[in-house]
Coordinates of C-alpha atoms in Angstrom, one line a residue:
X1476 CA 89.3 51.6 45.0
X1477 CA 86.8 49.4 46.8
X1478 CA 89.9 47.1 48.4
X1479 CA 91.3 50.8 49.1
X1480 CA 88.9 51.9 51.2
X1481 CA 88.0 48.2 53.1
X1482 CA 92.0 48.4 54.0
X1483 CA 91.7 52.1 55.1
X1484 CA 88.3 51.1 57.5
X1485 CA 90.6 47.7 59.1
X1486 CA 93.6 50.1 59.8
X1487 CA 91.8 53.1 61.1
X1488 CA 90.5 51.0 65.0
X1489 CA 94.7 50.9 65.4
X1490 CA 95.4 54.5 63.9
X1491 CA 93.1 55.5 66.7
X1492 CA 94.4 53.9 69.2
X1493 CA 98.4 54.9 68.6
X1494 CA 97.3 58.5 68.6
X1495 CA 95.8 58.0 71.8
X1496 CA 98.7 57.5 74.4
X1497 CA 98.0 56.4 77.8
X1498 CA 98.7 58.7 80.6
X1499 CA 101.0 57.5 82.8
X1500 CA 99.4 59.7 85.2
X1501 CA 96.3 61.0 86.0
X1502 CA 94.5 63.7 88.0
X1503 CA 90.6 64.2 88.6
X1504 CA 89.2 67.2 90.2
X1505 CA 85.9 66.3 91.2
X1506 CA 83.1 69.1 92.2
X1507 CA 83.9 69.1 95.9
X1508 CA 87.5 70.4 94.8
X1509 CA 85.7 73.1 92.2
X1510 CA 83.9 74.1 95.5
X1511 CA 87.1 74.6 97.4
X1512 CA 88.7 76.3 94.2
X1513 CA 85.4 78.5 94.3
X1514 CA 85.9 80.0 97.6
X1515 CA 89.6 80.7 97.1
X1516 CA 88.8 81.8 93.8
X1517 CA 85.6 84.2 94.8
X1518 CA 88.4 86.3 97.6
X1519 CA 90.5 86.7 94.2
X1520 CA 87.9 88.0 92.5
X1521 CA 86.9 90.4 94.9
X1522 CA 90.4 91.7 95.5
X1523 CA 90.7 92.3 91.2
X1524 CA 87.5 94.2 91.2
X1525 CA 88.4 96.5 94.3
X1526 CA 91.3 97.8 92.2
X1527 CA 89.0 98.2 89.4
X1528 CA 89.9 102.2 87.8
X1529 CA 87.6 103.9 86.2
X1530 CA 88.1 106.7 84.4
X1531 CA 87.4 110.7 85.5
X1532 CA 84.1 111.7 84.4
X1533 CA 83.0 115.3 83.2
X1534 CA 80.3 117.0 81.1
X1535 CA 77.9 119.9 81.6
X1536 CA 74.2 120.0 80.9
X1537 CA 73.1 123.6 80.9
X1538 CA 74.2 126.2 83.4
X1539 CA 75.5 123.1 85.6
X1540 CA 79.2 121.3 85.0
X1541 CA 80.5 118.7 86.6
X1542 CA 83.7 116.7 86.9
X1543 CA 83.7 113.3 88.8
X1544 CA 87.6 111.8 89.8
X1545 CA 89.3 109.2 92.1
X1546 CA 86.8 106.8 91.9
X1547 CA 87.3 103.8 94.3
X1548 CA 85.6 100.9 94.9
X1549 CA 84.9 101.0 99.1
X1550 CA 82.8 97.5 99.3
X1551 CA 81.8 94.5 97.4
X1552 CA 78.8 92.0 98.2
X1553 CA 78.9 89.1 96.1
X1554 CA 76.9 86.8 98.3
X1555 CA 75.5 84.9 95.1
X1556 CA 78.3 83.0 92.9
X1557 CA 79.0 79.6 91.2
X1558 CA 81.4 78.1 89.8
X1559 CA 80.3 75.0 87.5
X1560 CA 82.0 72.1 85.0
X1561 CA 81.0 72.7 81.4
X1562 CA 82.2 70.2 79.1
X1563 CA 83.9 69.8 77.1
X1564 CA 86.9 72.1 78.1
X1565 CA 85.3 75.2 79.8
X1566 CA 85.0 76.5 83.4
X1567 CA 81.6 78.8 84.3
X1568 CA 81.9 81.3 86.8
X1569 CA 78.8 83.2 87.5
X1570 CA 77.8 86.6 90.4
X1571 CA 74.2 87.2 90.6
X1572 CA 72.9 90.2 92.1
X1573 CA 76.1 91.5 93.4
X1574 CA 76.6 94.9 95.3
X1575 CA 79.4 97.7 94.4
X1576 CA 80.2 100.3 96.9
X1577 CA 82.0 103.4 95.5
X1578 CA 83.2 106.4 96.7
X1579 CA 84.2 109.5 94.3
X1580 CA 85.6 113.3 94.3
X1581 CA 82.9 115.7 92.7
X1582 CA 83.7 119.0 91.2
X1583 CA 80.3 120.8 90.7
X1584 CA 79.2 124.3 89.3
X1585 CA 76.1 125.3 88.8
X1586 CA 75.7 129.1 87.8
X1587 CA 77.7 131.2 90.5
X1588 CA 77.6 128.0 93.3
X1589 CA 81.3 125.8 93.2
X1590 CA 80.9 122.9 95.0
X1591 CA 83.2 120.4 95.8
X1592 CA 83.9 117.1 98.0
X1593 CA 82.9 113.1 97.8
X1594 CA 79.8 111.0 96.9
X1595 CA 79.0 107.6 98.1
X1596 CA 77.4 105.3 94.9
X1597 CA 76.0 102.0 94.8
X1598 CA 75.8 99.7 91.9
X1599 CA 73.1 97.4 92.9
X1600 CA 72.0 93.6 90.6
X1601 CA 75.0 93.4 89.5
X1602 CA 75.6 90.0 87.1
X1603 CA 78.8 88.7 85.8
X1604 CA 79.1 86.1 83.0
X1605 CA 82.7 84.4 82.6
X1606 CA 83.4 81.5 80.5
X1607 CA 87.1 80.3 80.8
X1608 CA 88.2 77.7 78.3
X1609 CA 91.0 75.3 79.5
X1610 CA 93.6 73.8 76.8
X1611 CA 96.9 72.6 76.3
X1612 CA 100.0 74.9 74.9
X1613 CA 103.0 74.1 73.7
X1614 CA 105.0 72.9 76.4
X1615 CA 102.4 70.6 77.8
X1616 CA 101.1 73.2 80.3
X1617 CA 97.3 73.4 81.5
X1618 CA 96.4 77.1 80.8
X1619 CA 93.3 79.6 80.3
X1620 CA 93.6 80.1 76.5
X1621 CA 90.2 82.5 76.1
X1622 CA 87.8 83.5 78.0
X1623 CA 84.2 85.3 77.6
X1624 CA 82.5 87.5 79.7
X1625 CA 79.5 89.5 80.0
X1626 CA 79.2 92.3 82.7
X1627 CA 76.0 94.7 83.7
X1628 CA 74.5 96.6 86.4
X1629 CA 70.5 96.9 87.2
X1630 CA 70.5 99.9 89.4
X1631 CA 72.7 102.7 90.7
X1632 CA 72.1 105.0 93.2
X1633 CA 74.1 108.2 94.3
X1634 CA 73.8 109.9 98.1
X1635 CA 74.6 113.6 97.5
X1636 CA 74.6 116.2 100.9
X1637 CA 75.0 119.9 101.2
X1638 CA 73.1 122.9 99.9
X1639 CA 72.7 121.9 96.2
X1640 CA 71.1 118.7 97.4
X1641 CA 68.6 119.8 95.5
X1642 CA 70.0 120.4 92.1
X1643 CA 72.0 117.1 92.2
X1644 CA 68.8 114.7 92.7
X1645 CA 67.8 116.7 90.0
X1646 CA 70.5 116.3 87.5
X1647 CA 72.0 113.5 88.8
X1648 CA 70.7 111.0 86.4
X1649 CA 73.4 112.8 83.7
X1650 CA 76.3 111.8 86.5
X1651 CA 74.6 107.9 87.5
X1652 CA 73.9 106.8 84.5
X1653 CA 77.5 107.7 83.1
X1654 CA 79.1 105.7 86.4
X1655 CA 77.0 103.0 85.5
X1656 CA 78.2 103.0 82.0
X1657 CA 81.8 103.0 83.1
X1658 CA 82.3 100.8 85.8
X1659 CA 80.1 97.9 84.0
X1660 CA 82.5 98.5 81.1
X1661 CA 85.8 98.3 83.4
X1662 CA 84.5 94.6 85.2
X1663 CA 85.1 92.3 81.9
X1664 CA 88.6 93.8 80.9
X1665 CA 89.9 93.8 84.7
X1666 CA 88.6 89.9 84.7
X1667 CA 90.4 89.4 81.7
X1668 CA 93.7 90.1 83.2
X1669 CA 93.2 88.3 86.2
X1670 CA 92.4 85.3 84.2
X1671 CA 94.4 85.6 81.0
X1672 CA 97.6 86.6 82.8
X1673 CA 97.4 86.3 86.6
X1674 CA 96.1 83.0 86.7
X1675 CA 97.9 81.7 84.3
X1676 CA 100.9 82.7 85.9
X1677 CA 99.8 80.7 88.6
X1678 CA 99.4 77.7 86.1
X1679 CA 103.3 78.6 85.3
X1680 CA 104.2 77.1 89.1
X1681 CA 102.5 73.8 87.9
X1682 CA 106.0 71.6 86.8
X1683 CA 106.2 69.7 83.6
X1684 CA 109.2 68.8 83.2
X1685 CA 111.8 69.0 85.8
X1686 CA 114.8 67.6 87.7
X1687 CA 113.8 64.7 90.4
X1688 CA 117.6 64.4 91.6
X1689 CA 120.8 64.8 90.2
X1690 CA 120.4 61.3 88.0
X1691 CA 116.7 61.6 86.6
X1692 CA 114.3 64.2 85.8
X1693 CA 110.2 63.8 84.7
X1694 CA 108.2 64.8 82.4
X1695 CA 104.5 65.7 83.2
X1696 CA 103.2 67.5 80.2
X1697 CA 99.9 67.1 79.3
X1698 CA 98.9 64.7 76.5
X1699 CA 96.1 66.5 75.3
X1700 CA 93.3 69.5 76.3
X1701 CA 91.5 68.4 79.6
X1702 CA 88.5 66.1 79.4
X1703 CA 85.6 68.2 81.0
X1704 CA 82.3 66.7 82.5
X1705 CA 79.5 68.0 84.5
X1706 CA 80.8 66.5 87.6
X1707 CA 85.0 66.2 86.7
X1708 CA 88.2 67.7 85.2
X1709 CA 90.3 65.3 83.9
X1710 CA 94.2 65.9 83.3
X1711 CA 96.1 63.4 81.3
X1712 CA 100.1 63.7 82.0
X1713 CA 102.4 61.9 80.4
X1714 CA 104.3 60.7 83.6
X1715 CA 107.3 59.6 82.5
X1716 CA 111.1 59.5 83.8
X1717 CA 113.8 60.3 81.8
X1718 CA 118.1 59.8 82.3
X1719 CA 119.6 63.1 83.0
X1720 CA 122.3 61.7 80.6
X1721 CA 119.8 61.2 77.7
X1722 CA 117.0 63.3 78.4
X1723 CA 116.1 63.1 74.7
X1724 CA 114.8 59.4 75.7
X1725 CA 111.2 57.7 75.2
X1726 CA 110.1 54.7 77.4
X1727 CA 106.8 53.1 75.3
X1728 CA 104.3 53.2 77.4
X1729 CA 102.3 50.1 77.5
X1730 CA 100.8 49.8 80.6
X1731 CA 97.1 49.5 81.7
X1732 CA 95.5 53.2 81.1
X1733 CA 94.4 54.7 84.8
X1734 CA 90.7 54.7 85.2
X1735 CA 89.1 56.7 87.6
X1736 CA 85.5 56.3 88.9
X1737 CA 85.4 57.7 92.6
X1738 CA 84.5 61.1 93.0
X1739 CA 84.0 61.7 96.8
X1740 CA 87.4 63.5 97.1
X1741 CA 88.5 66.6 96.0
X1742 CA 91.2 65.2 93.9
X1743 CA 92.3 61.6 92.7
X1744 CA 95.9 61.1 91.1
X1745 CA 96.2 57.5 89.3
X1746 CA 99.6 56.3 88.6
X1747 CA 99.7 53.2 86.1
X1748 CA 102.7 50.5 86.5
X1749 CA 104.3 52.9 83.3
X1750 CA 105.1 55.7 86.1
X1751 CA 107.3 53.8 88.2
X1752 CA 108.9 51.2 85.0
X1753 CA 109.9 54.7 84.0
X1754 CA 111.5 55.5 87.1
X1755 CA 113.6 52.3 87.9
X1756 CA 114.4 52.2 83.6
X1757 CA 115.8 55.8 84.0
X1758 CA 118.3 55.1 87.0
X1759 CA 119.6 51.9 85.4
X1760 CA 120.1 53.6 82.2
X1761 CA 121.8 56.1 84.4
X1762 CA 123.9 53.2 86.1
X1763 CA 123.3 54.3 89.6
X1764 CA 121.7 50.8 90.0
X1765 CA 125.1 49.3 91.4
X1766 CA 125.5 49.3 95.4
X1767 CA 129.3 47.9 96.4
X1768 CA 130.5 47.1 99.6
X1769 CA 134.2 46.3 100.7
X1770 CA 136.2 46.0 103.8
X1771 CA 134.6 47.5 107.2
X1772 CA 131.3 48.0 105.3
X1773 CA 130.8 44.2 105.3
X1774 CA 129.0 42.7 107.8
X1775 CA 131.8 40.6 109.7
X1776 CA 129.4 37.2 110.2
X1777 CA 129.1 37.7 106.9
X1778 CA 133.0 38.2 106.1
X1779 CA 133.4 35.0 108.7
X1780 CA 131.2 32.9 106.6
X1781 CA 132.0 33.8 102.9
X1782 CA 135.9 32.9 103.8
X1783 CA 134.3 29.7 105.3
X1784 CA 132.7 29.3 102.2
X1785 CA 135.5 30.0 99.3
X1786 CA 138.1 28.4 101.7
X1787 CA 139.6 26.3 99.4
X1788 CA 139.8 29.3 96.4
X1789 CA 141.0 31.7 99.4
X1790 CA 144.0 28.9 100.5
X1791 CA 144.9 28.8 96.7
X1792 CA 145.2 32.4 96.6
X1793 CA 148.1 32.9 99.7
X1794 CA 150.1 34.6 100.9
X1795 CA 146.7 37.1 99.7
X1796 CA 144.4 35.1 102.5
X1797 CA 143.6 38.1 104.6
X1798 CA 143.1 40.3 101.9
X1799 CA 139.8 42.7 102.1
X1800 CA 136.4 41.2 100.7
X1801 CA 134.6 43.5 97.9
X1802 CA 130.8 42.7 96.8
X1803 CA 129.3 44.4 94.1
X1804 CA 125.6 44.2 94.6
X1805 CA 124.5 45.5 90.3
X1806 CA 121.0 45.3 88.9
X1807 CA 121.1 43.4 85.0
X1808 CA 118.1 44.4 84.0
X1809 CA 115.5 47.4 84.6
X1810 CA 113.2 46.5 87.4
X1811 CA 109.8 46.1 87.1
X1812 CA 106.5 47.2 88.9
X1813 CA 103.8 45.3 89.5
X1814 CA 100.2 46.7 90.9
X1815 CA 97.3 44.6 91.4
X1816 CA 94.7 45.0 94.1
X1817 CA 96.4 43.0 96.6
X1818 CA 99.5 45.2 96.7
X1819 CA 102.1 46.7 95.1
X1820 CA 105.5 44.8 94.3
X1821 CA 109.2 45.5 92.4
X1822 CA 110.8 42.6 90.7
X1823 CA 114.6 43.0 90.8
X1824 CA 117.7 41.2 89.1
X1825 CA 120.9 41.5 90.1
X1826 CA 124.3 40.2 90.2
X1827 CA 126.6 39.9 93.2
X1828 CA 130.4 39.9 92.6
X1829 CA 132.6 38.4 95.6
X1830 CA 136.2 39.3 94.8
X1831 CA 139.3 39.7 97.1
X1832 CA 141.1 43.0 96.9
X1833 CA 145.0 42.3 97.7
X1834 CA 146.9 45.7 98.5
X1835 CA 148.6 46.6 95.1
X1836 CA 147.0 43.8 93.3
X1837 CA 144.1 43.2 90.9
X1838 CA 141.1 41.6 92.4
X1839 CA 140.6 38.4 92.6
X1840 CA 137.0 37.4 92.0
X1841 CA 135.8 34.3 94.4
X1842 CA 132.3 34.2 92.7
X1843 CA 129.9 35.4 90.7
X1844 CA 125.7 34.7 91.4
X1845 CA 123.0 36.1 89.8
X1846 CA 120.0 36.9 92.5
X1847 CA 116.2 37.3 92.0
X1848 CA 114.4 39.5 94.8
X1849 CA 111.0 40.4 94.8
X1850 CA 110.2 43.8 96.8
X1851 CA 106.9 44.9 98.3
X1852 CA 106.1 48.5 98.1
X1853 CA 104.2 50.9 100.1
X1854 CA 103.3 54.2 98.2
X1855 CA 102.4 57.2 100.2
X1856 CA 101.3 61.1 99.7
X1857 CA 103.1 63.2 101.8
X1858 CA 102.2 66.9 101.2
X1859 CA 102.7 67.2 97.3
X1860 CA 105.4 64.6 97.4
X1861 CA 104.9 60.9 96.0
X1862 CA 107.1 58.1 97.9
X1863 CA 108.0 55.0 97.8
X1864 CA 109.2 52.8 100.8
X1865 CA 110.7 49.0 99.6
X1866 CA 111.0 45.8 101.9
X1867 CA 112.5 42.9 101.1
X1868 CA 109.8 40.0 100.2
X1869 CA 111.3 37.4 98.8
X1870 CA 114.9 36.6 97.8
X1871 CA 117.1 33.4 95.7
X1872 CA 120.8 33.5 95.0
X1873 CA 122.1 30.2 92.7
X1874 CA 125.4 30.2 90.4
X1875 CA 125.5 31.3 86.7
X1876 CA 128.3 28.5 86.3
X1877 CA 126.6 24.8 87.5
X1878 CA 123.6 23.5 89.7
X1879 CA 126.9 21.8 91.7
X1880 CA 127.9 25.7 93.0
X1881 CA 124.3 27.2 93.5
X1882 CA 123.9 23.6 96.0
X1883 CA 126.9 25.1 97.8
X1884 CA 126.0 28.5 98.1
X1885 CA 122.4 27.5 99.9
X1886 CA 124.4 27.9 103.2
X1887 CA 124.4 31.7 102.0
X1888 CA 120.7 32.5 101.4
X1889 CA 119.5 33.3 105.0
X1890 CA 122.6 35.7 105.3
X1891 CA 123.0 37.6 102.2
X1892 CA 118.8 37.8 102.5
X1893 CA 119.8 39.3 106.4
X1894 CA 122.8 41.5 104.3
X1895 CA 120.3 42.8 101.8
X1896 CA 118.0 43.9 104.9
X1897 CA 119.9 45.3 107.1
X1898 CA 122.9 46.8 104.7
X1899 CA 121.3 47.2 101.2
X1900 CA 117.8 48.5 102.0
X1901 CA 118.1 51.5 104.4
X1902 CA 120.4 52.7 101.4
X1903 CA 117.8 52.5 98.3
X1904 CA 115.2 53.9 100.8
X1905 CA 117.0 56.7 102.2
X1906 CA 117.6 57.8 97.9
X1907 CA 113.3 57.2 97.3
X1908 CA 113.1 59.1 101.0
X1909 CA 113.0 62.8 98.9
X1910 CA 110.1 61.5 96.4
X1911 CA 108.7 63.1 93.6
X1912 CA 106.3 66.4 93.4
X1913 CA 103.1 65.9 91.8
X1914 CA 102.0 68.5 89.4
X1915 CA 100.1 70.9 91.7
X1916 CA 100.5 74.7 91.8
X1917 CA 102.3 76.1 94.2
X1918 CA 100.0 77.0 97.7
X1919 CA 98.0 73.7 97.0
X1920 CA 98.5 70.8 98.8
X1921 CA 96.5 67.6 99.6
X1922 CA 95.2 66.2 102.8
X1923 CA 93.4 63.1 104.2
X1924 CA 95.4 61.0 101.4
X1925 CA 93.8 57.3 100.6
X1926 CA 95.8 54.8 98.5
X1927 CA 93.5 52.2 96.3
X1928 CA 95.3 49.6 94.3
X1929 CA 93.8 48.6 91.2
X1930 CA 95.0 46.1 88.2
X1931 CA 97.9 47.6 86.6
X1932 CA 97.3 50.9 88.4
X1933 CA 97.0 52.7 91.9
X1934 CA 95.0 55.7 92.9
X1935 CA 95.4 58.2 95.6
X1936 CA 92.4 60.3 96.8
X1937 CA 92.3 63.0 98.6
X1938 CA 91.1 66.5 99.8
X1939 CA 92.8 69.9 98.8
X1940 CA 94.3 72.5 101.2
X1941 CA 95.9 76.2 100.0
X1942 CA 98.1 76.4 101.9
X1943 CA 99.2 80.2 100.3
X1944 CA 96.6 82.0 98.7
X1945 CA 96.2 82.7 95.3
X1946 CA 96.9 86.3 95.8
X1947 CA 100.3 85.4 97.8
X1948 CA 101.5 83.0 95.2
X1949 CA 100.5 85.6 92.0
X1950 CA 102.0 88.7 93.5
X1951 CA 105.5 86.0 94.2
X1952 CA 105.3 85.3 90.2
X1953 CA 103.7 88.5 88.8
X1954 CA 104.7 88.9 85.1
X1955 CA 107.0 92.2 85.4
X1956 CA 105.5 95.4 82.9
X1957 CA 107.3 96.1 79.9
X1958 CA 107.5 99.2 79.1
X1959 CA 107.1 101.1 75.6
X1960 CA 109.8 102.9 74.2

């Protein structure tokens, strides 16, 4: 029993450890973006409340009936407001001393006097309580699963006019204090929705897993429930690409886990060397890792020079001497990604397969030699979309067959190096030109982006911009009603 439980206390540091995955991306939202999110938040809070409906309100006390309708919310003062970080996985969002402007229809009769028209209110100290816990659901998506909230009102004041002036200071306390009572009971329940079903249906643009092109998708579920401070929201993704032809896939992730420490942005977004791996493993797995060129498309100093070369085979090969020249540029291996502080680099393996293609005849392969390129690569944020632009750094071609044939094809370094340049690059770039989105939701988009390479990672900061507002983008994706049979 005692070996039992020893064996149980050595294994559980690892059981940990597997059940914590490391993201393969990252995103921080520091207080500076809460402040942003604040005042974009505050005019949506203001626009829920104005369409706040309360209920008709009627009684009589004595010889004097009333009936109070079509009450509308005219003006809204909520001058004092914060929204704070509370860990571990809840948002605060507090109004102090807010002002409520109303305007309602009266009905009033007292003894033989009718009375009708509208009365201006005032709901003055008004404080509102919300507590909005963050979490995880079942696809991976960041949304408000519950939410708290305390509403009430100090004071309330009616202005009533006209010949009963008189009477309704008098018994107005029976038609104030039943406003109060309503509209305070109306401010939770209408911040409810907002939260519970508007905002999350904002949190529905936010994509986890989608198509990237027409060869690989990504998947940027969330590993776990965000990871709240008092100064930072932390969302782990799981930033991985996936095969359109396998999308079932899993690439182990066992890259260097992001870390993020700055927190003068708005936002930071850390991909670790397991973001891009994913990437370049998905397209070879989808074999679109293969470039070939053949006739016009090659270079003709290059043409002159490779039948300079493979002379001899060529002669051998007559009467097919002036037969078109195919190369076959095709990656062996998945690339790999490299990130340290000094810059950001791809490793790349290839083959290149020179072959004569007589009219009406199989090919003829000339040669066969296996390259070893090293690529640097600049990462940029442009709007919401990551990308990726590759130049050549370093480049060696020698023969798979004898250290005799990779001596004779030295001659073709400083070429194929100028091929691969000017021929091969333009191509891989223009496919990494689109990029990939970064899971924002829609109307949010980042500014003043800074790149920071790290050891096994790479940060981008940056400030936040709404570009829509979060009314625009709600009413777009509105759940529809359903209606009861």
């Amino acid at each position: 029993m005692a070996a039992g439980s020893c064996l149980l206390l050595l294994l559980l540091p690892s059981l940990v450890t597997a059940s914590h995955s490391p993201p393969g991306c990252r995103i921080r939202i520091t207080s500076k973006g809460l402040d942003l999110v604040k005042q974009e938040g505050l005019r949506f809070v203001e626009q829920e409340l104005q369409n706040i409906t309360v209920s008709d309100l009627h009684g009589n006390e004595g010889q004097f009936q009333y009936n109070i309708s079509q009450v509308k919310v005219t003006d809204l003062q909520l001058a004092f407001s914060d929204l704070n970080f509370q860990p571990q996985q809840h948002l605060v969002f507090n109004i102090n001393n807010a002002s409520i402007s109303l305007r309602f229809r009266r009905q009033l009769l007292y003894w033989f006097f009718y009375d009708i028209g509208s009365i201006n209110a005032s709901a003055d100290g008004v404080h509102i309580h919300t507590v909005l816990q963050l979490a995880k659901d079942e696809a991976g998506r960041l949304k408000i699963s519950n939410m708290t909230c305390s509403a009430s009102i100090a004071r309330m004041h009616a202005g009533f006019s006209g010949t009963l002036r008189k009477v309704y200071e008098f018994l107005s306390t029976f038609i104030v204090t039943g406003m109060r009572f309503l509209l305070s009971q109306q401010i939770c329940p209408s911040l409810e929705h907002a939260s519970l079903v508007l905002l999350n249906s904002l949190l529905d643009t936010v994509p986890v897993r989608n198509y990237v092109d027409e060869h690989i998708g990504i998947d940027y579920s969330l590993l776990r429930d965000p990871s709240i401070s008092t100064d930072t929201l932390d969302l782990d993704f799981k930033g991985m690409f996936f095969p359109r032809v396998r999308e079932d896939q899993e690439l182990e992730n066992h890259a260097v886990e992001p870390v993020i420490k700055e927190t003068e942005r708005m936002v930071y977004v850390a991909f670790s060397e397991y973001f891009f791996d994913s990437a370049m493993h998905s397209y070879f797995q989808a074999g679109v890792l293969t470039i070939e060129l053949q006739g016009e498309k090659v270079p003709k100093d290059l043409e002159v020079l490779l039948r300079a070369t493979f002379f001899g085979t060529i002669f051998m090969l007559s009467p097919s001497v002036d037969a078109p020249l195919r190369l076959v540029l095709q990656v062996s291996a998945p690339p790999r990604c490299i990130i340290k502080p000094s810059g950001t680099s791809v490793s790349v393996s290839a083959f290149l397969n020179i072959s004569l293609v007589p009219p009406d005849r199989p090919p003829v392969q000339l040669s066969s030699m296996a390259m070893e390129t090293k690529l640097s690569a600049k990462v940029f944020l442009q709007g919401k979309a990551l990308r990726v632009q590759l130049d050549l750094r370093r480049f060696r071609i020698y023969s798979k067959q004898s250290a005799l044939e990779s001596l004779a094809l030295f001659s073709l370094q400083a070429p194929l190096k100028t091929l691969l340049q000017l021929t091969i690059m333009p191509i891989i770039n223009e496919r990494t030109k689109k990029g990939v989105q970064i899971p924002l939701p829609e109307g949010m988009d980042f500014t003043r982006e800074v790149v920071t390479n790290h050891a096994g990672f790479l940060t981008v900061g940056a400030d936040l911009h709404f570009s829509k507002g979060l009314r625009e983008v709600i009413e777009k994706y509105r759940p529809v009603p359903t209606t009861t049979a």
